[in-house]
Every structure is written in structure tokens, then in C-alpha cells.
Amino acid sequence: MNGSIGIITALLLIWSGTAQAADPRYPDWPCIQAKVPEISLAAVWAGPSIDDVSSAWKDDAQVSALVERLATRRVPVEEAQKAITDFLSQSPDKARAGKLIFAGLFDSLNAQRATVLAGLERVTRKQREAADRVRADTAMLQTLQNASPPDQAKIDELNNKLLWEARIFDDRRRVVTFVCEVPTLIDQRLFALSRTIQQEME
């Protein structure tokens, strides 16, 4: 039984060592990567102003359908770039079409990022609550084990509960590590596609 406590304690130590927010402005941010709340327009777009198209991309059925496809991360970047090239090569107003596509991508991918960021912080709060429960149950288990005589049935029941809690806790921790990469991947996708749009507009 003490082996189980050791494993659980080690998990909690690993999590507490990585759960300290690097930036006090974002106490629930769990990633090593710095939290950037949204993509800066200037960081990804050096083309003409998109102020005149703003949300107009939503009113163009062809553009909005294309944007939806381009913003889907399972579509390879190379395939998305070719779709942009094909679309703009057939557009009678390449400059406006390019701005509409970019405006749509900028809105869509920023919204994706916001969802991912909120999800990561929500999981951090759940992990914090789970860690408190695991610590309380671990203390209770130690108390039961030190009792004289020990109630073996209760000890076994609580030990099984703790192992299950620890498994869920560790699974979440692993998922967070993977998902922390997603905002960067979204940034890279938007930058690559915006470059393609700008090259086609020139």
C-alpha cells in the first residue's frame, strides 16, 4: 500500500513542479510556453489593410467555405496553400479576395486559439481540485493504515479509489503537455498561409 502512496506523491510533486505559473497575470496557465492571449495582426500580416473587409468574408459563401477548410488543422498546410493559390488564380479581384481570405483566417484561428487557451486553464483548475482531493485521500489512507487494528476493507477501498484518481490525474497531465503545443501550431499555420496569400496578391 505504501508503494501506491509513493507513486501518488511522486505524481503530485511532478505536477506541482510544473504548475507554477511563470506569469502572475495568468495563474491558471499550465504551459512552459508563454501565454499570448491572441495573435497580433502585425506579426502575421504585412499586406494591405483589412479594415475595409473586416467581417465581410462571412458574407461571401465561397470565401467562408474556403476559410473553414483552411482553418481546419487536419488539412495539411501544403494542401491549404495550394487551395489558396487555386482560388486566387481564378478570382477577378485577387487583391480583395486575398484580404477576405486572410481576414477570415485571422478571425477563425484566433477563435480556435482562444478556445484552446480557455480549455488549458480550465483543466489546470480541475487538476488543482483533483490534487487537493488526492492529498486528502492519501492522508486518510495513512491514518487508516496506522490505526490499530487497521480496517483492511476500508484501506483496500480507499487505495483503489486513490489509484483511479491518480490515473485520471496523470492522464490529464499528459494531455496538457500535448495541447500546450497547439497555440504555437495555430500561429505557425496562420503565418504560413498569410505569406501564401500575400505572395499571390503581389
Short mmCIF file of N, CA and C in Angstrom, two decimals, residues 18-173:
data_model
loop_
_atom_site.label_atom_id
_atom_site.label_comp_id
_atom_site.label_asym_id
_atom_site.label_seq_id
_atom_site.Cartn_x
_atom_site.Cartn_y
_atom_site.Cartn_z
N THR A 18 5.47 21.69 -12.14
CA THR A 18 5.20 22.27 -13.47
C THR A 18 4.00 23.19 -13.46
N ALA A 19 3.27 23.24 -12.34
CA ALA A 19 2.02 24.00 -12.32
C ALA A 19 2.19 25.44 -11.82
N GLN A 20 3.40 25.80 -11.47
CA GLN A 20 3.62 27.16 -11.01
C GLN A 20 3.60 28.12 -12.20
N ALA A 21 2.68 29.04 -12.19
CA ALA A 21 2.55 29.96 -13.33
C ALA A 21 3.79 30.84 -13.46
N ALA A 22 4.34 30.86 -14.69
CA ALA A 22 5.52 31.69 -14.92
C ALA A 22 5.16 33.16 -14.96
N ASP A 23 3.91 33.45 -15.35
CA ASP A 23 3.44 34.82 -15.47
C ASP A 23 2.30 35.02 -14.48
N PRO A 24 2.49 35.87 -13.45
CA PRO A 24 1.44 36.04 -12.43
C PRO A 24 0.13 36.58 -12.98
N ARG A 25 0.16 37.13 -14.20
CA ARG A 25 -1.10 37.62 -14.79
C ARG A 25 -2.01 36.46 -15.16
N TYR A 26 -1.43 35.29 -15.36
CA TYR A 26 -2.20 34.12 -15.79
C TYR A 26 -1.94 32.94 -14.85
N PRO A 27 -2.50 32.99 -13.65
CA PRO A 27 -2.19 31.97 -12.64
C PRO A 27 -2.62 30.55 -13.01
N ASP A 28 -3.55 30.41 -13.96
CA ASP A 28 -4.03 29.09 -14.35
C ASP A 28 -3.36 28.57 -15.62
N TRP A 29 -2.41 29.32 -16.14
CA TRP A 29 -1.75 28.90 -17.39
C TRP A 29 -0.74 27.80 -17.08
N PRO A 30 -0.90 26.59 -17.67
CA PRO A 30 -0.07 25.45 -17.27
C PRO A 30 1.14 25.17 -18.14
N CYS A 31 1.34 25.93 -19.20
CA CYS A 31 2.36 25.57 -20.19
C CYS A 31 3.70 26.26 -19.95
N ILE A 32 4.73 25.60 -20.44
CA ILE A 32 6.06 26.21 -20.41
C ILE A 32 6.08 27.41 -21.35
N GLN A 33 5.40 27.27 -22.47
CA GLN A 33 5.32 28.36 -23.44
C GLN A 33 4.57 29.55 -22.81
N ALA A 34 5.05 30.76 -23.12
CA ALA A 34 4.38 31.95 -22.59
C ALA A 34 2.97 32.05 -23.17
N LYS A 35 2.05 32.53 -22.35
CA LYS A 35 0.69 32.71 -22.84
C LYS A 35 0.60 34.01 -23.64
N VAL A 36 0.17 33.89 -24.89
CA VAL A 36 -0.11 35.04 -25.74
C VAL A 36 -1.60 35.00 -26.00
N PRO A 37 -2.38 35.88 -25.39
CA PRO A 37 -3.85 35.77 -25.46
C PRO A 37 -4.42 35.74 -26.87
N GLU A 38 -3.82 36.48 -27.79
CA GLU A 38 -4.31 36.43 -29.17
C GLU A 38 -3.18 36.76 -30.13
N ILE A 39 -3.36 36.34 -31.38
CA ILE A 39 -2.34 36.60 -32.40
C ILE A 39 -2.38 38.07 -32.79
N SER A 40 -1.21 38.67 -32.85
CA SER A 40 -1.12 40.07 -33.28
C SER A 40 -1.19 40.15 -34.80
N LEU A 41 -2.02 41.03 -35.30
CA LEU A 41 -2.16 41.20 -36.75
C LEU A 41 -0.82 41.54 -37.39
N ALA A 42 -0.08 42.44 -36.76
CA ALA A 42 1.20 42.88 -37.34
C ALA A 42 2.22 41.75 -37.41
N ALA A 43 2.07 40.74 -36.55
CA ALA A 43 3.04 39.65 -36.52
C ALA A 43 2.87 38.69 -37.69
N VAL A 44 1.69 38.69 -38.30
CA VAL A 44 1.42 37.69 -39.35
C VAL A 44 1.01 38.30 -40.69
N TRP A 45 0.83 39.61 -40.74
CA TRP A 45 0.33 40.22 -41.98
C TRP A 45 1.07 41.49 -42.31
N ALA A 46 1.70 41.49 -43.48
CA ALA A 46 2.40 42.68 -43.96
C ALA A 46 1.74 43.21 -45.22
N GLY A 47 0.56 42.70 -45.52
CA GLY A 47 -0.17 43.12 -46.71
C GLY A 47 -0.98 44.38 -46.47
N PRO A 48 -1.85 44.72 -47.42
CA PRO A 48 -2.67 45.93 -47.27
C PRO A 48 -3.65 45.81 -46.12
N SER A 49 -4.13 46.93 -45.64
CA SER A 49 -5.06 46.95 -44.52
C SER A 49 -6.30 46.12 -44.83
N ILE A 50 -6.78 45.42 -43.81
CA ILE A 50 -8.00 44.63 -43.99
C ILE A 50 -9.19 45.31 -43.31
N ASP A 51 -9.01 46.56 -42.89
CA ASP A 51 -10.09 47.28 -42.20
C ASP A 51 -11.36 47.39 -43.05
N ASP A 52 -11.16 47.49 -44.36
CA ASP A 52 -12.32 47.69 -45.23
C ASP A 52 -13.10 46.41 -45.51
N VAL A 53 -12.53 45.25 -45.10
CA VAL A 53 -13.26 43.99 -45.32
C VAL A 53 -13.77 43.40 -44.01
N SER A 54 -13.08 43.70 -42.92
CA SER A 54 -13.44 43.26 -41.56
C SER A 54 -14.16 41.91 -41.57
N SER A 55 -15.47 41.91 -41.34
CA SER A 55 -16.20 40.64 -41.26
C SER A 55 -16.92 40.31 -42.57
N ALA A 56 -16.58 41.03 -43.64
CA ALA A 56 -17.27 40.82 -44.92
C ALA A 56 -17.03 39.42 -45.48
N TRP A 57 -15.94 38.77 -45.04
CA TRP A 57 -15.65 37.43 -45.55
C TRP A 57 -16.78 36.45 -45.23
N LYS A 58 -17.53 36.71 -44.15
CA LYS A 58 -18.63 35.82 -43.76
C LYS A 58 -19.79 35.90 -44.75
N ASP A 59 -19.88 37.02 -45.48
CA ASP A 59 -20.98 37.23 -46.42
C ASP A 59 -20.71 36.63 -47.79
N ASP A 60 -19.49 36.16 -48.01
CA ASP A 60 -19.12 35.55 -49.29
C ASP A 60 -19.09 34.03 -49.08
N ALA A 61 -20.05 33.33 -49.67
CA ALA A 61 -20.17 31.89 -49.43
C ALA A 61 -18.92 31.12 -49.84
N GLN A 62 -18.32 31.48 -50.96
CA GLN A 62 -17.12 30.78 -51.43
C GLN A 62 -15.94 31.00 -50.49
N VAL A 63 -15.76 32.25 -50.09
CA VAL A 63 -14.64 32.58 -49.19
C VAL A 63 -14.84 31.92 -47.83
N SER A 64 -16.04 32.00 -47.29
CA SER A 64 -16.27 31.43 -45.95
C SER A 64 -16.09 29.91 -45.97
N ALA A 65 -16.49 29.26 -47.06
CA ALA A 65 -16.28 27.81 -47.18
C ALA A 65 -14.79 27.49 -47.26
N LEU A 66 -14.06 28.31 -48.01
CA LEU A 66 -12.61 28.11 -48.13
C LEU A 66 -11.93 28.33 -46.79
N VAL A 67 -12.30 29.39 -46.10
CA VAL A 67 -11.71 29.70 -44.80
C VAL A 67 -11.92 28.55 -43.82
N GLU A 68 -13.14 28.00 -43.82
CA GLU A 68 -13.43 26.89 -42.92
C GLU A 68 -12.48 25.71 -43.19
N ARG A 69 -12.24 25.44 -44.46
CA ARG A 69 -11.33 24.35 -44.82
C ARG A 69 -9.89 24.68 -44.44
N LEU A 70 -9.46 25.91 -44.74
CA LEU A 70 -8.08 26.31 -44.45
C LEU A 70 -7.78 26.32 -42.96
N ALA A 71 -8.78 26.65 -42.16
CA ALA A 71 -8.58 26.75 -40.70
C ALA A 71 -8.60 25.40 -40.01
N THR A 72 -8.98 24.36 -40.73
CA THR A 72 -9.03 23.01 -40.14
C THR A 72 -7.63 22.45 -40.05
N ARG A 73 -7.16 22.18 -38.84
CA ARG A 73 -5.76 21.79 -38.65
C ARG A 73 -5.43 20.42 -39.25
N ARG A 74 -6.43 19.59 -39.45
CA ARG A 74 -6.12 18.27 -40.04
C ARG A 74 -5.83 18.38 -41.55
N VAL A 75 -6.15 19.53 -42.14
CA VAL A 75 -5.78 19.76 -43.54
C VAL A 75 -4.32 20.20 -43.57
N PRO A 76 -3.44 19.45 -44.24
CA PRO A 76 -2.02 19.82 -44.26
C PRO A 76 -1.81 21.24 -44.79
N VAL A 77 -0.80 21.91 -44.25
CA VAL A 77 -0.53 23.29 -44.66
C VAL A 77 -0.28 23.37 -46.17
N GLU A 78 0.46 22.41 -46.72
CA GLU A 78 0.76 22.43 -48.16
C GLU A 78 -0.52 22.36 -48.98
N GLU A 79 -1.47 21.53 -48.54
CA GLU A 79 -2.76 21.42 -49.23
C GLU A 79 -3.55 22.72 -49.12
N ALA A 80 -3.49 23.34 -47.95
CA ALA A 80 -4.18 24.61 -47.75
C ALA A 80 -3.57 25.70 -48.62
N GLN A 81 -2.25 25.71 -48.72
CA GLN A 81 -1.58 26.72 -49.56
C GLN A 81 -1.97 26.56 -51.02
N LYS A 82 -2.07 25.32 -51.49
CA LYS A 82 -2.47 25.08 -52.88
C LYS A 82 -3.92 25.54 -53.10
N ALA A 83 -4.77 25.32 -52.10
CA ALA A 83 -6.17 25.75 -52.22
C ALA A 83 -6.26 27.27 -52.35
N ILE A 84 -5.41 27.97 -51.61
CA ILE A 84 -5.36 29.44 -51.69
C ILE A 84 -4.92 29.88 -53.08
N THR A 85 -3.84 29.26 -53.56
CA THR A 85 -3.30 29.60 -54.89
C THR A 85 -4.34 29.37 -55.98
N ASP A 86 -5.00 28.21 -55.92
CA ASP A 86 -6.02 27.88 -56.92
C ASP A 86 -7.18 28.88 -56.88
N PHE A 87 -7.62 29.21 -55.67
CA PHE A 87 -8.76 30.11 -55.52
C PHE A 87 -8.43 31.50 -56.05
N LEU A 88 -7.29 32.02 -55.64
CA LEU A 88 -6.93 33.39 -56.04
C LEU A 88 -6.60 33.49 -57.52
N SER A 89 -6.08 32.42 -58.11
CA SER A 89 -5.75 32.46 -59.54
C SER A 89 -7.01 32.59 -60.40
N GLN A 90 -8.16 32.20 -59.85
CA GLN A 90 -9.42 32.28 -60.59
C GLN A 90 -10.28 33.48 -60.18
N SER A 91 -9.77 34.27 -59.23
CA SER A 91 -10.55 35.40 -58.73
C SER A 91 -10.40 36.62 -59.63
N PRO A 92 -11.52 37.29 -59.98
CA PRO A 92 -11.43 38.50 -60.81
C PRO A 92 -10.82 39.69 -60.06
N ASP A 93 -10.92 39.67 -58.73
CA ASP A 93 -10.33 40.74 -57.90
C ASP A 93 -9.46 40.07 -56.84
N LYS A 94 -8.25 39.74 -57.27
CA LYS A 94 -7.34 38.97 -56.42
C LYS A 94 -7.00 39.70 -55.13
N ALA A 95 -6.85 41.03 -55.19
CA ALA A 95 -6.47 41.79 -54.00
C ALA A 95 -7.57 41.71 -52.94
N ARG A 96 -8.81 41.94 -53.36
CA ARG A 96 -9.91 41.89 -52.38
C ARG A 96 -10.12 40.47 -51.86
N ALA A 97 -10.07 39.50 -52.77
CA ALA A 97 -10.27 38.11 -52.36
C ALA A 97 -9.19 37.68 -51.36
N GLY A 98 -7.96 38.10 -51.60
CA GLY A 98 -6.87 37.76 -50.69
C GLY A 98 -7.09 38.34 -49.30
N LYS A 99 -7.54 39.58 -49.27
CA LYS A 99 -7.81 40.22 -47.97
C LYS A 99 -8.97 39.53 -47.25
N LEU A 100 -9.99 39.14 -48.01
CA LEU A 100 -11.13 38.45 -47.41
C LEU A 100 -10.70 37.12 -46.80
N ILE A 101 -9.90 36.37 -47.55
CA ILE A 101 -9.43 35.07 -47.04
C ILE A 101 -8.61 35.27 -45.77
N PHE A 102 -7.69 36.23 -45.82
CA PHE A 102 -6.86 36.44 -44.63
C PHE A 102 -7.70 36.89 -43.44
N ALA A 103 -8.62 37.82 -43.66
CA ALA A 103 -9.47 38.29 -42.56
C ALA A 103 -10.23 37.13 -41.93
N GLY A 104 -10.72 36.23 -42.78
CA GLY A 104 -11.43 35.06 -42.27
C GLY A 104 -10.53 34.13 -41.48
N LEU A 105 -9.34 33.90 -42.00
CA LEU A 105 -8.37 33.05 -41.29
C LEU A 105 -7.96 33.67 -39.95
N PHE A 106 -7.73 34.97 -39.98
CA PHE A 106 -7.31 35.66 -38.76
C PHE A 106 -8.38 35.54 -37.67
N ASP A 107 -9.63 35.77 -38.06
CA ASP A 107 -10.73 35.63 -37.10
C ASP A 107 -10.86 34.18 -36.61
N SER A 108 -10.86 33.25 -37.55
CA SER A 108 -11.13 31.84 -37.23
C SER A 108 -10.03 31.23 -36.37
N LEU A 109 -8.78 31.48 -36.73
CA LEU A 109 -7.67 30.87 -35.98
C LEU A 109 -7.48 31.53 -34.63
N ASN A 110 -7.77 32.84 -34.53
CA ASN A 110 -7.73 33.46 -33.21
C ASN A 110 -8.82 32.87 -32.31
N ALA A 111 -9.99 32.59 -32.89
CA ALA A 111 -11.07 31.98 -32.10
C ALA A 111 -10.67 30.57 -31.66
N GLN A 112 -10.02 29.82 -32.55
CA GLN A 112 -9.53 28.49 -32.19
C GLN A 112 -8.56 28.58 -31.02
N ARG A 113 -7.63 29.51 -31.12
CA ARG A 113 -6.64 29.68 -30.06
C ARG A 113 -7.31 30.00 -28.72
N ALA A 114 -8.29 30.90 -28.77
CA ALA A 114 -8.97 31.31 -27.54
C ALA A 114 -9.64 30.11 -26.88
N THR A 115 -10.22 29.23 -27.70
CA THR A 115 -10.87 28.02 -27.16
C THR A 115 -9.84 27.10 -26.52
N VAL A 116 -8.70 26.92 -27.18
CA VAL A 116 -7.64 26.06 -26.65
C VAL A 116 -7.09 26.63 -25.35
N LEU A 117 -6.83 27.93 -25.33
CA LEU A 117 -6.29 28.58 -24.12
C LEU A 117 -7.25 28.44 -22.95
N ALA A 118 -8.54 28.68 -23.21
CA ALA A 118 -9.54 28.57 -22.14
C ALA A 118 -9.61 27.13 -21.64
N GLY A 119 -9.51 26.17 -22.56
CA GLY A 119 -9.55 24.75 -22.17
C GLY A 119 -8.37 24.37 -21.30
N LEU A 120 -7.19 24.84 -21.65
CA LEU A 120 -5.99 24.55 -20.86
C LEU A 120 -6.12 25.10 -19.45
N GLU A 121 -6.63 26.31 -19.33
CA GLU A 121 -6.76 26.90 -18.00
C GLU A 121 -7.87 26.21 -17.20
N ARG A 122 -8.91 25.75 -17.88
CA ARG A 122 -9.98 25.02 -17.20
C ARG A 122 -9.44 23.69 -16.64
N VAL A 123 -8.60 23.00 -17.44
CA VAL A 123 -8.00 21.74 -16.97
C VAL A 123 -7.08 22.00 -15.78
N THR A 124 -6.35 23.10 -15.80
CA THR A 124 -5.48 23.43 -14.67
C THR A 124 -6.28 23.57 -13.38
N ARG A 125 -7.43 24.23 -13.47
CA ARG A 125 -8.27 24.38 -12.28
C ARG A 125 -8.79 23.03 -11.80
N LYS A 126 -9.15 22.16 -12.76
CA LYS A 126 -9.60 20.81 -12.38
C LYS A 126 -8.47 20.02 -11.73
N GLN A 127 -7.26 20.17 -12.27
CA GLN A 127 -6.10 19.47 -11.69
C GLN A 127 -5.82 19.94 -10.27
N ARG A 128 -5.98 21.23 -10.05
CA ARG A 128 -5.75 21.77 -8.71
C ARG A 128 -6.74 21.17 -7.71
N GLU A 129 -8.01 21.09 -8.14
CA GLU A 129 -9.03 20.49 -7.28
C GLU A 129 -8.76 19.00 -7.07
N ALA A 130 -8.35 18.33 -8.15
CA ALA A 130 -8.05 16.89 -8.05
C ALA A 130 -6.86 16.65 -7.13
N ALA A 131 -5.85 17.51 -7.20
CA ALA A 131 -4.68 17.36 -6.34
C ALA A 131 -5.06 17.49 -4.87
N ASP A 132 -5.96 18.42 -4.57
CA ASP A 132 -6.43 18.58 -3.19
C ASP A 132 -7.15 17.32 -2.71
N ARG A 133 -7.98 16.73 -3.60
CA ARG A 133 -8.70 15.51 -3.23
C ARG A 133 -7.74 14.35 -3.00
N VAL A 134 -6.74 14.24 -3.88
CA VAL A 134 -5.77 13.14 -3.76
C VAL A 134 -4.97 13.29 -2.47
N ARG A 135 -4.58 14.50 -2.14
CA ARG A 135 -3.82 14.72 -0.90
C ARG A 135 -4.67 14.35 0.31
N ALA A 136 -5.94 14.76 0.30
CA ALA A 136 -6.83 14.45 1.43
C ALA A 136 -7.04 12.94 1.55
N ASP A 137 -7.24 12.27 0.42
CA ASP A 137 -7.45 10.81 0.45
C ASP A 137 -6.17 10.08 0.86
N THR A 138 -5.02 10.61 0.44
CA THR A 138 -3.74 9.99 0.83
C THR A 138 -3.54 10.09 2.34
N ALA A 139 -3.85 11.26 2.90
CA ALA A 139 -3.75 11.43 4.36
C ALA A 139 -4.70 10.49 5.08
N MET A 140 -5.91 10.34 4.55
CA MET A 140 -6.89 9.43 5.16
C MET A 140 -6.40 7.99 5.10
N LEU A 141 -5.79 7.61 3.96
CA LEU A 141 -5.27 6.26 3.82
C LEU A 141 -4.17 5.98 4.84
N GLN A 142 -3.30 6.94 5.02
CA GLN A 142 -2.23 6.76 6.01
C GLN A 142 -2.79 6.63 7.42
N THR A 143 -3.84 7.40 7.70
CA THR A 143 -4.49 7.30 9.02
C THR A 143 -5.08 5.92 9.23
N LEU A 144 -5.75 5.40 8.19
CA LEU A 144 -6.35 4.06 8.29
C LEU A 144 -5.28 2.98 8.46
N GLN A 145 -4.16 3.15 7.76
CA GLN A 145 -3.09 2.16 7.85
C GLN A 145 -2.43 2.17 9.23
N ASN A 146 -2.42 3.33 9.87
CA ASN A 146 -1.78 3.45 11.19
C ASN A 146 -2.71 3.08 12.34
N ALA A 147 -3.99 2.86 12.00
CA ALA A 147 -4.95 2.51 13.06
C ALA A 147 -4.66 1.12 13.61
N SER A 148 -5.08 0.91 14.84
CA SER A 148 -4.88 -0.41 15.47
C SER A 148 -6.20 -0.89 16.07
N PRO A 149 -6.80 -1.92 15.52
CA PRO A 149 -6.33 -2.66 14.33
C PRO A 149 -6.77 -1.94 13.06
N PRO A 150 -6.03 -2.12 11.95
CA PRO A 150 -6.42 -1.46 10.70
C PRO A 150 -7.64 -2.14 10.09
N ASP A 151 -8.50 -1.33 9.46
CA ASP A 151 -9.68 -1.85 8.77
C ASP A 151 -9.27 -2.12 7.32
N GLN A 152 -8.91 -3.37 7.06
CA GLN A 152 -8.34 -3.70 5.75
C GLN A 152 -9.31 -3.45 4.59
N ALA A 153 -10.60 -3.67 4.81
CA ALA A 153 -11.59 -3.44 3.74
C ALA A 153 -11.61 -1.96 3.34
N LYS A 154 -11.63 -1.07 4.34
CA LYS A 154 -11.63 0.36 4.04
C LYS A 154 -10.32 0.79 3.39
N ILE A 155 -9.22 0.19 3.87
CA ILE A 155 -7.92 0.51 3.30
C ILE A 155 -7.88 0.14 1.82
N ASP A 156 -8.36 -1.07 1.50
CA ASP A 156 -8.36 -1.53 0.10
C ASP A 156 -9.26 -0.64 -0.76
N GLU A 157 -10.42 -0.28 -0.24
CA GLU A 157 -11.36 0.56 -0.99
C GLU A 157 -10.77 1.93 -1.29
N LEU A 158 -10.16 2.54 -0.28
CA LEU A 158 -9.58 3.86 -0.47
C LEU A 158 -8.35 3.80 -1.35
N ASN A 159 -7.58 2.73 -1.21
CA ASN A 159 -6.39 2.58 -2.04
C ASN A 159 -6.78 2.48 -3.52
N ASN A 160 -7.82 1.70 -3.82
CA ASN A 160 -8.29 1.57 -5.20
C ASN A 160 -8.80 2.91 -5.73
N LYS A 161 -9.51 3.65 -4.88
CA LYS A 161 -10.01 4.96 -5.26
C LYS A 161 -8.85 5.90 -5.59
N LEU A 162 -7.82 5.87 -4.76
CA LEU A 162 -6.66 6.73 -4.97
C LEU A 162 -5.93 6.39 -6.26
N LEU A 163 -5.78 5.11 -6.53
CA LEU A 163 -5.09 4.71 -7.76
C LEU A 163 -5.86 5.17 -8.99
N TRP A 164 -7.20 5.10 -8.92
CA TRP A 164 -8.03 5.56 -10.03
C TRP A 164 -7.91 7.08 -10.20
N GLU A 165 -7.96 7.82 -9.08
CA GLU A 165 -7.81 9.28 -9.13
C GLU A 165 -6.45 9.66 -9.70
N ALA A 166 -5.43 8.92 -9.28
CA ALA A 166 -4.07 9.22 -9.76
C ALA A 166 -3.94 8.96 -11.25
N ARG A 167 -4.61 7.93 -11.73
CA ARG A 167 -4.55 7.62 -13.17
C ARG A 167 -5.19 8.74 -13.98
N ILE A 168 -6.37 9.19 -13.56
CA ILE A 168 -7.05 10.29 -14.24
C ILE A 168 -6.18 11.55 -14.21
N PHE A 169 -5.61 11.81 -13.05
CA PHE A 169 -4.76 12.98 -12.84
C PHE A 169 -3.58 12.96 -13.81
N ASP A 170 -2.92 11.79 -13.91
CA ASP A 170 -1.75 11.69 -14.77
C ASP A 170 -2.13 11.75 -16.24
N ASP A 171 -3.27 11.16 -16.60
CA ASP A 171 -3.74 11.24 -17.99
C ASP A 171 -3.96 12.70 -18.40
N ARG A 172 -4.59 13.47 -17.50
CA ARG A 172 -4.82 14.89 -17.80
C ARG A 172 -3.49 15.63 -17.96
N ARG A 173 -2.54 15.31 -17.07
CA ARG A 173 -1.23 15.97 -17.13
C ARG A 173 -0.56 15.73 -18.48
#
